[in-house]
Each structure stands twice: as structure tokens, then as C-alpha cells.
Coordinates of C-alpha atoms in Angstrom, one line a residue:
X1 CA -16.8 -3.7 21.2
X2 CA -17.7 -2.7 25.1
X3 CA -14.6 -4.7 26.2
X4 CA -12.4 -2.8 23.6
X5 CA -13.6 0.5 25.0
X6 CA -13.3 -0.4 28.6
X7 CA -9.6 -2.0 28.0
X8 CA -8.4 1.0 26.2
X9 CA -10.2 3.8 28.1
X10 CA -7.3 5.4 29.7
X11 CA -4.3 4.3 27.4
X12 CA -4.1 7.6 25.2
X13 CA -1.5 6.0 23.0
X14 CA -4.0 4.0 21.5
X15 CA -6.8 6.7 21.2
X16 CA -4.1 9.1 19.4
X17 CA -3.6 6.0 17.1
X18 CA -7.2 5.6 16.5
X19 CA -7.5 9.1 15.8
X20 CA -4.4 9.1 12.9
X21 CA -5.8 5.9 11.4
X22 CA -9.2 7.8 11.1
X23 CA -7.5 10.9 9.6
X24 CA -5.5 8.9 7.4
X25 CA -8.6 8.1 5.6
X26 CA -9.9 11.5 5.0
X27 CA -8.5 14.7 3.5
X28 CA -6.4 15.6 6.3
X29 CA -4.3 12.6 5.1
X30 CA -1.1 14.2 4.4
X31 CA -1.0 15.8 7.9
X32 CA -0.7 12.2 9.6
X33 CA 2.8 12.2 8.8
X34 CA 3.7 14.8 10.8
X35 CA 1.1 14.2 13.5
X36 CA 2.8 10.8 13.9
X37 CA 6.1 12.0 14.9
X38 CA 5.0 12.5 18.7
X39 CA 3.8 9.2 18.9
X40 CA 7.0 8.0 17.4
X41 CA 9.0 9.5 19.8
X42 CA 6.8 8.3 22.9
X43 CA 6.9 4.8 21.3
X44 CA 10.4 5.0 21.1
X45 CA 11.3 6.3 24.6
X46 CA 9.1 3.8 26.2
X47 CA 9.8 0.7 24.2
X48 CA 10.5 -2.2 26.6
X49 CA 12.3 -4.5 23.9
X50 CA 15.3 -4.1 21.8
X51 CA 13.9 -3.6 18.6
X52 CA 16.8 -4.2 16.2
X53 CA 16.2 -7.7 16.0
X54 CA 12.9 -6.9 14.5
X55 CA 13.4 -3.8 12.6
X56 CA 16.6 -5.4 10.8
X57 CA 13.9 -6.7 8.5
X58 CA 13.0 -3.4 6.7
X59 CA 16.8 -2.5 6.4
X60 CA 16.2 -2.8 2.5
X61 CA 13.6 -0.1 2.6
X62 CA 15.9 2.2 4.7
X63 CA 18.2 1.7 2.2
X64 CA 16.1 2.9 -0.5
X65 CA 15.6 6.2 1.4
X66 CA 19.6 6.6 2.0
X67 CA 20.2 6.0 -1.5
X68 CA 17.5 8.5 -2.6
X69 CA 18.4 11.2 -0.1
X70 CA 22.3 11.0 -0.8
X71 CA 21.8 11.1 -4.7
X72 CA 19.3 14.0 -4.3
X73 CA 21.8 15.8 -2.1
X74 CA 24.5 15.4 -4.8
X75 CA 22.3 17.1 -7.2
X76 CA 20.7 19.3 -4.8
X77 CA 21.9 22.6 -6.8
X78 CA 20.4 21.4 -10.1
X79 CA 16.9 20.8 -8.4
X80 CA 14.1 22.3 -6.8
X81 CA 14.2 22.5 -3.0
X82 CA 10.2 21.7 -2.9
X83 CA 10.5 18.6 -5.0
X84 CA 13.3 17.3 -3.1
X85 CA 11.5 18.1 0.4
X86 CA 8.5 16.3 -1.1
X87 CA 10.4 13.1 -1.9
X88 CA 11.5 12.9 1.4
X89 CA 8.0 12.9 2.6
X90 CA 7.0 10.5 0.2
X91 CA 9.6 7.9 1.3
X92 CA 10.0 8.1 4.9
X93 CA 6.2 7.6 5.8
X94 CA 6.8 3.7 5.0
X95 CA 9.3 3.1 7.6
X96 CA 7.7 5.7 10.5
X97 CA 4.3 3.9 9.8
X98 CA 5.9 0.2 10.2
X99 CA 8.0 1.1 13.3
X100 CA 4.9 2.6 15.1
X101 CA 3.1 -0.5 14.5
X102 CA 6.1 -2.7 15.4
X103 CA 6.1 -0.5 18.8
X104 CA 2.4 -0.5 19.7
X105 CA 2.4 -4.6 19.4
X106 CA 4.0 -5.4 22.7
X107 CA 2.3 -8.5 23.4
X108 CA -0.8 -10.5 22.2
X109 CA -3.2 -8.2 23.9
X110 CA -1.4 -5.0 22.4
X111 CA -1.6 -6.7 19.0
X112 CA -5.2 -7.6 19.4
X113 CA -6.3 -4.2 20.2
X114 CA -4.1 -2.3 17.4
X115 CA -5.7 -4.7 14.6
X116 CA -8.9 -3.8 16.5
X117 CA -8.4 -0.3 16.0
X118 CA -7.6 -0.7 12.1
X119 CA -10.7 -2.2 11.8
X120 CA -12.7 0.2 13.5
X121 CA -11.1 3.2 12.1
X122 CA -11.9 1.6 8.7
X123 CA -15.4 0.7 9.5
X124 CA -16.0 4.4 10.7
X125 CA -14.9 5.9 7.3
X126 CA -17.0 2.9 5.4
X127 CA -20.2 3.9 7.1
X128 CA -19.8 7.6 6.7
X129 CA -18.9 6.9 2.6
X130 CA -22.2 4.8 2.8
X131 CA -24.5 7.5 4.5
X132 CA -25.5 8.7 0.9
X133 CA -27.0 5.6 0.1
X134 CA -28.6 5.1 3.6
X135 CA -30.1 8.3 3.1
X136 CA -31.0 7.8 -0.6
X137 CA -31.6 4.0 -1.1
X138 CA -32.7 4.7 -4.7
X139 CA -28.9 5.0 -5.4
X140 CA -28.7 1.5 -5.0
X141 CA -30.5 0.9 -8.5
X142 CA -27.8 3.3 -10.2
X143 CA -24.6 1.9 -8.8
X144 CA -21.8 2.2 -11.4
X145 CA -18.5 4.2 -12.2
X146 CA -20.6 7.3 -11.9
X147 CA -21.7 7.0 -8.7
X148 CA -18.3 5.9 -7.6
X149 CA -16.7 9.0 -8.5
X150 CA -19.8 11.4 -7.2
X151 CA -20.3 10.0 -4.0
X152 CA -16.6 8.9 -3.4
X153 CA -17.4 5.3 -2.8
X154 CA -13.7 4.1 -3.3
X155 CA -12.6 2.8 0.1
X156 CA -9.4 0.6 0.3
X157 CA -9.3 0.4 4.0
X158 CA -12.5 -1.7 3.6
X159 CA -10.8 -4.5 1.9
X160 CA -8.1 -4.5 4.7
X161 CA -10.7 -4.6 7.5
X162 CA -12.4 -7.5 5.3
X163 CA -9.1 -9.2 5.2
X164 CA -8.2 -9.0 8.6
X165 CA -11.8 -10.5 10.0
X166 CA -12.2 -12.8 7.3
X167 CA -8.4 -14.3 8.4
X168 CA -9.3 -14.3 12.0
X169 CA -12.5 -16.2 11.7
X170 CA -10.5 -18.7 9.6
X171 CA -7.8 -18.8 12.4
X172 CA -10.4 -18.4 15.5
X173 CA -8.8 -15.5 16.6
X174 CA -11.7 -13.5 18.4
X175 CA -11.3 -9.8 17.8
X176 CA -14.8 -9.0 18.5
X177 CA -18.2 -10.7 19.1
X178 CA -19.5 -13.0 16.6
X179 CA -22.6 -10.8 15.5
X180 CA -20.2 -7.7 15.4
X181 CA -17.6 -9.6 13.3
X182 CA -20.1 -10.7 10.7
X183 CA -21.8 -7.4 10.5
X184 CA -18.2 -5.4 9.6
X185 CA -17.4 -8.3 7.2
X186 CA -20.9 -7.7 5.5
X187 CA -20.3 -3.9 5.4
X188 CA -16.8 -3.8 4.6
X189 CA -17.4 -6.5 1.6
X190 CA -20.2 -4.5 0.3
X191 CA -18.2 -1.2 0.2
X192 CA -15.6 -3.1 -2.0
X193 CA -18.3 -4.6 -4.2
X194 CA -19.7 -0.6 -4.9
X195 CA -16.5 0.9 -5.3
X196 CA -16.2 -0.7 -8.9
X197 CA -12.3 -0.7 -8.4
X198 CA -10.6 -2.9 -10.7
X199 CA -7.6 -3.0 -8.2
X200 CA -9.6 -3.6 -5.1
X201 CA -11.6 -6.4 -6.9
X202 CA -8.3 -8.2 -8.1
X203 CA -6.8 -7.9 -4.5
X204 CA -10.3 -9.5 -3.0
X205 CA -9.4 -12.4 -5.0
X206 CA -5.9 -12.7 -4.0
X207 CA -6.9 -12.1 -0.1
X208 CA -9.4 -15.2 -0.6
X209 CA -6.7 -17.3 -2.3
X210 CA -3.6 -16.8 0.1
X211 CA -5.2 -19.0 3.0
X212 CA -5.5 -21.8 0.1
X213 CA -1.9 -21.7 -0.4
X214 CA -0.1 -23.8 2.3
X215 CA 3.4 -24.2 1.3
X216 CA 6.0 -21.7 1.3
X217 CA 7.6 -23.2 -1.6
X218 CA 4.8 -22.0 -3.8
X219 CA 4.2 -18.6 -2.3
X220 CA 7.9 -17.9 -2.7
X221 CA 7.4 -19.0 -6.6
X222 CA 4.3 -16.9 -7.2
X223 CA 6.3 -14.0 -5.6
X224 CA 9.1 -14.1 -8.2
X225 CA 6.6 -15.1 -10.9
X226 CA 4.8 -11.8 -10.0
X227 CA 8.1 -9.7 -9.4
X228 CA 9.1 -11.0 -13.5
X229 CA 5.8 -10.0 -14.6
X230 CA 5.9 -6.4 -13.3
X231 CA 9.7 -6.5 -14.8
X232 CA 8.5 -7.7 -17.9
X233 CA 5.8 -4.8 -18.1
X234 CA 7.8 -2.1 -17.1
X235 CA 10.7 -2.7 -19.5
X236 CA 9.1 -4.9 -21.9
X237 CA 6.9 -1.6 -23.4
X238 CA 10.3 -0.8 -25.3
X239 CA 9.7 -4.0 -27.5
X240 CA 5.8 -5.0 -27.1
X241 CA 4.0 -3.0 -29.5
X242 CA 0.0 -3.4 -28.4
X243 CA -2.4 -1.6 -30.6
X244 CA -3.8 1.3 -28.9
X245 CA -7.4 0.8 -28.6
X246 CA -10.3 3.4 -27.4
X247 CA -12.6 2.9 -24.4
X248 CA -15.8 3.2 -26.9
X249 CA -17.9 3.6 -23.5
X250 CA -17.3 4.8 -20.0
X251 CA -18.2 1.6 -18.4
X252 CA -16.6 -0.7 -15.9
X253 CA -16.6 -3.4 -18.6
X254 CA -15.0 -1.6 -20.9
X255 CA -12.4 -0.3 -18.4
X256 CA -11.4 -3.9 -17.6
X257 CA -11.1 -4.6 -21.1
X258 CA -8.7 -2.0 -21.4
X259 CA -6.8 -2.5 -18.4
X260 CA -3.5 -4.1 -19.9
X261 CA -3.0 -1.1 -22.6
X262 CA -3.2 1.1 -19.5
X263 CA -0.8 -0.1 -17.5
X264 CA 1.7 -1.0 -20.3
X265 CA 4.8 1.1 -20.1
X266 CA 4.8 2.4 -23.8
X267 CA 5.1 5.6 -26.1
X268 CA 2.2 7.4 -27.7
X269 CA 1.7 9.7 -30.5
X270 CA -1.7 11.6 -30.2
X271 CA -3.0 13.1 -27.4
X272 CA -6.2 10.9 -27.6
X273 CA -4.1 7.8 -27.2
X274 CA -2.1 9.4 -24.2
X275 CA -5.1 10.3 -22.4
X276 CA -6.5 6.7 -23.1
X277 CA -3.5 5.1 -21.7
X278 CA -2.2 8.2 -19.4
X279 CA -0.8 5.8 -16.7
X280 CA 1.2 3.9 -19.2
X281 CA 2.7 7.1 -21.0
X282 CA 3.5 9.0 -17.7
X283 CA 5.5 5.7 -16.9
X284 CA 7.1 5.7 -20.3
X285 CA 8.3 9.1 -19.5
X286 CA 10.1 8.1 -16.5
X287 CA 11.8 5.2 -17.9
X288 CA 12.9 7.2 -20.8
X289 CA 14.2 10.0 -18.5
X290 CA 15.8 7.2 -16.5
X291 CA 17.4 5.5 -19.1
X292 CA 18.8 9.1 -20.4
X293 CA 21.3 8.9 -17.3
X294 CA 24.7 8.3 -16.9
X295 CA 26.0 4.5 -15.8
X296 CA 26.0 6.0 -12.2
X297 CA 22.4 7.3 -12.3
X298 CA 21.3 4.0 -14.1
X299 CA 22.7 2.3 -10.9
X300 CA 21.9 4.7 -8.2
X301 CA 19.3 6.7 -9.9
X302 CA 18.7 10.6 -10.1
X303 CA 18.1 11.0 -6.3
X304 CA 15.2 12.9 -4.6
X305 CA 14.0 16.0 -6.3
X306 CA 14.5 14.6 -10.2
X307 CA 11.3 15.1 -11.7
X308 CA 9.9 14.4 -15.5
X309 CA 8.2 17.6 -17.3
X310 CA 5.7 16.6 -19.8
X311 CA 5.6 17.8 -23.2
X312 CA 3.9 20.8 -23.8
X313 CA 1.9 19.5 -26.9
X314 CA 0.0 16.9 -24.9
X315 CA -1.8 19.7 -23.3
X316 CA -2.0 21.9 -26.4
X317 CA 0.4 24.4 -24.8
X318 CA -1.7 24.9 -21.8
X319 CA -0.5 25.1 -17.9
X320 CA -1.6 21.6 -16.3
X321 CA -1.1 20.2 -12.9
X322 CA 0.7 17.2 -14.9
X323 CA 3.0 19.3 -16.5
X324 CA 5.7 18.0 -14.0
X325 CA 5.7 14.6 -12.8
X326 CA 7.1 14.3 -9.4
X327 CA 5.7 10.7 -8.8
X328 CA 4.0 8.0 -11.3
X329 CA 1.0 5.9 -10.8
X330 CA 3.5 3.0 -11.4
X331 CA 5.2 3.2 -8.3
X332 CA 8.5 1.1 -9.6
X333 CA 9.0 3.8 -12.1
X334 CA 9.4 6.1 -9.1
X335 CA 11.9 4.0 -7.3
X336 CA 13.6 3.3 -10.5
X337 CA 13.9 7.0 -11.3
X338 CA 15.0 8.1 -7.8
X339 CA 17.2 5.4 -6.6
X340 CA 18.0 3.3 -9.7
X341 CA 18.5 -0.3 -10.7
X342 CA 19.8 -0.7 -6.9
X343 CA 16.7 0.8 -5.3
X344 CA 14.4 -1.2 -7.2
X345 CA 16.2 -4.2 -6.3
X346 CA 16.4 -3.2 -2.6
X347 CA 12.6 -2.9 -2.8
X348 CA 12.2 -6.3 -4.1
X349 CA 14.2 -7.7 -1.4
X350 CA 12.4 -5.7 1.0
X351 CA 9.1 -7.6 0.1
X352 CA 11.1 -10.4 -0.1
X353 CA 12.0 -10.2 3.2
X354 CA 8.8 -9.7 4.9
X355 CA 7.6 -12.8 3.0
X356 CA 10.6 -14.9 4.3
X357 CA 9.4 -13.7 7.7
X358 CA 6.1 -14.4 7.1
X359 CA 6.8 -18.3 6.2
X360 CA 9.1 -18.8 9.3
X361 CA 7.6 -21.7 11.3
X362 CA 8.2 -21.6 15.1
X363 CA 9.6 -24.8 16.7
X364 CA 6.0 -25.0 18.7
X365 CA 2.9 -26.1 17.3
X366 CA 1.1 -23.6 14.9
X367 CA -0.9 -21.0 17.3
X368 CA -4.0 -18.9 16.2
X369 CA -1.7 -15.9 16.4
X370 CA 1.2 -17.4 14.2
X371 CA -1.6 -18.7 11.4
X372 CA -3.0 -15.1 11.6
X373 CA 0.1 -13.0 11.7
X374 CA 1.6 -15.4 8.5
X375 CA -1.5 -14.6 6.4
X376 CA -1.9 -11.1 7.1
X377 CA 2.3 -10.5 6.1
X378 CA 1.8 -12.8 3.5
X379 CA -1.5 -10.5 2.0
X380 CA 0.6 -7.3 2.8
X381 CA 3.2 -8.2 0.4
X382 CA 1.3 -9.2 -2.4
X383 CA -1.1 -6.2 -1.7
X384 CA 2.1 -3.7 -1.8
X385 CA 3.3 -5.4 -5.1
X386 CA 0.1 -4.5 -6.7
X387 CA -0.6 -1.1 -5.1
X388 CA 2.8 -0.3 -6.1
X389 CA 2.2 -1.3 -9.8
X390 CA -0.8 0.8 -10.4
X391 CA -1.3 3.4 -7.4
X392 CA 2.0 4.7 -6.4
X393 CA 2.2 1.9 -3.4
X394 CA 3.7 3.0 -0.3
X395 CA 5.9 6.0 -1.7
X396 CA 3.4 8.8 -1.8
X397 CA 1.7 11.7 0.1
X398 CA -1.3 9.4 0.7
X399 CA 0.6 6.3 1.8
X400 CA -1.8 3.3 2.9
X401 CA -1.1 4.1 6.9
X402 CA -3.1 1.3 8.2
X403 CA -1.7 -1.3 6.0
X404 CA 1.8 -0.1 7.0
X405 CA 0.6 -0.3 10.4
X406 CA -0.3 -3.8 10.0
X407 CA 3.1 -5.0 8.5
X408 CA 4.8 -3.3 11.4
X409 CA 2.3 -5.1 13.8
X410 CA 3.0 -8.7 12.6
X411 CA 6.7 -8.3 12.3
X412 CA 6.9 -7.4 15.8
X413 CA 4.6 -11.0 16.7
X414 CA 6.6 -12.7 14.3
X415 CA 9.9 -11.5 15.3
X416 CA 9.0 -12.2 19.1
X417 CA 6.9 -14.9 18.8
X418 CA 9.5 -17.0 21.1
X419 CA 8.6 -14.6 24.2
X420 CA 4.9 -14.5 23.6
X421 CA 2.6 -16.8 25.1
X422 CA 0.7 -19.2 23.0
X423 CA -3.0 -18.8 22.3
X424 CA -4.9 -22.2 22.4

């Protein structure tokens, strides 16, 4: 830890990045994209290599933004400029933070320092969220869904910190002193455990399994199988009829049992059914509007600025923040509505491209760095897939900044590995 502080005390770029990463996990998260612009400009002006080779891997991500923007411009007279501007902000954050991570990782030293910053920024927020438990240990006997919401114990970045250190130890890629690594691992895992987040629990299982799958063939097969399942759940709701079930009691077990009903994109007839299956129903509204478009709109979407208006009867005619839906918990529906089948295809190709980069094996023997970046990029792809399916994904005002920074950093290391001295 002391070595980390000493090596970066004169590097304002790293300290500014650390500040942004901490802020991205707080109530200031929506300001981070604006605060990151000066950093991006600074890194662009001071980059020492031609970035076109590495950044071509996010070409399809840029095409999604270009498609949504262009179609939105065509329809701008019909749309609210506010929602058009919001959509631009939703979508541009992903490439911005990937590029920042890419530029920050100039070499092995910079890569190591950057992922240290990611881990430490997560630790700061994790410790802050656990302060209530430290001050009031009696809460440990009451942990559950209520404490999760009351004390804001949900903390997705703790899982990222755990994953980075877990993989680093597998690869023997030293980030901190041994005791410090075990301490951070323990704190991060504890934070995940008490979050009572179905998404985080499932992702934790995926992160642990990734190092066990060594062959590229199996990784790619799992990826396309996951894509197939996602597509079936998105479009299958029109054909799959699942009996609506109520959550009998507000417990974690009941939520797990209800998970499939909740995510299936399907229509419901009563306010009660809709409240029980809101994620699936709002996705159904988005898919319905998408299907009502003409051939061109089916192909390229209805553009940035398009929104879905929720039927008044759902809220008994009263005004509600969910009256207008500019985006959806199911981020694939957001991409589909705004950029069409082409945009959805681009999104799957973007993740597939990242996975192909991750699976490239250098001519030289597998180094510690190579192993770590391979596992991190694989983990990032499957994390984005799941997050997009259940909690907006990378196209939202509260985009997963730390994850995107890691994607950019690992892309840089994988792309320019031939120019990097191998770690032994």
C-alpha cells in the first residue's frame, strides 16, 4: 500500500482518476461523465501510441451510438429534446470510460496501478457502507432484504474488487501485500454476501467458474448459448405463457423463486400482476412499441429520444415517475427500441469481439499478465451480458464505470502485449 502511494504521489492523472472512481459509486455518479471529459482530453493529447489498433475493438459499440443518434436526429421534431439529450448521455459513457481505461494502461506498471486504484476505490465505498454494521454489531443478526435497502448494503463494485484480487492471486500477479490482499478479499466477499442481491450472487458463481473453463471453444459456446437464452426470453414472452404468481412474503427465498416470472417479457392484465412482475412488463411495453414500427424502424430502431408512455390505468390515473419510460431494466429492450435489430446485433458482436480478444493466445508462453487480462476480459463480457439483462447494463445514467475502465485497460494489455515485457 505504501509503495502504491509513493509511486503515484506526483501523478495527478491517477489521483484524479481515483477520485472519479470513488464518486462514480456515490450519489454524485451522474456528474462523473462530465468530470471525465478533461481527463479524456488530457489522455488523448498525451498518448504515446497509435490507439486505432486497440480501439477498433469497440467499433460496434460506436456503431450503436451512431445509429441511435442518426435515427433520433431524423425524428427530433417529434421527440422531446430532453430525452434525446439523456439518451446521448446514456450511450456515450460506455466508450468514454473504456477509452480512458485504454489510455491509462500505457505499460505493465500503469496497468497494475490502475487496477489497484479500482480495487481501492471499491474498498473505500465498501468500508463506508459497512460502517453501520461496525457501529451496531447487533444488525448482523438481522441481516436480510430490509437491512439491504435500509442501510444501502447493495454494492456491485465489491464483487469487481473481489474478482480482480481472486484472479490476480490465481495468476500470482501481485497487487498488494499478502495480508492486504486477503483482507480486501474478505471485506469485499462479506459485502457481496450481505447484499442479498440475486444478480451479485449469480455473478459471483460465474466469476468463480470462469478460471475453470480453459478452452476457448467452450467459452465461445457458452457465450452464444447465453445470447440464445437472452433472445428467447426477450421475444419468447409473446409465445410463452407463464402463470402469474405472487410473492407470498417479502423474503429473499421468495424473490429467488419468482425470478423467472419477473424477467420474462410478458403482458399482464392487472395492476397487482404488473407490480409483481414490473421488469418483465415494462420490457413488454418497450417491445410492443418496437414491434409497432415500420420496416426501417424495426431494422434501425426509433432513435435516441424515443420513450414509452405507461398506460394510465396502471397507476389509477395518478402521476407517477414511471409514467414515462426512457429506458428499461432489460437493457436489451433499450438497445432494440432505440437502435433496432441492427443495434442489438452490433451489441452482441461488440461483446463477441471482446471475447475473441480475450481468447487470443500470444506466440510467447502464457505470462502472469496474459492470464490475468484473459480472465478479466472474459469476466467482463459475461458481467455485461447479465447486467444488461436485469439492471440496465452499460447504457444508463449510472453506468458501471469501474467495470468499463477495466475493459479498456485489459483491451490495451491484450492489444499491445507484443510490445510489453513479459512478467515472469
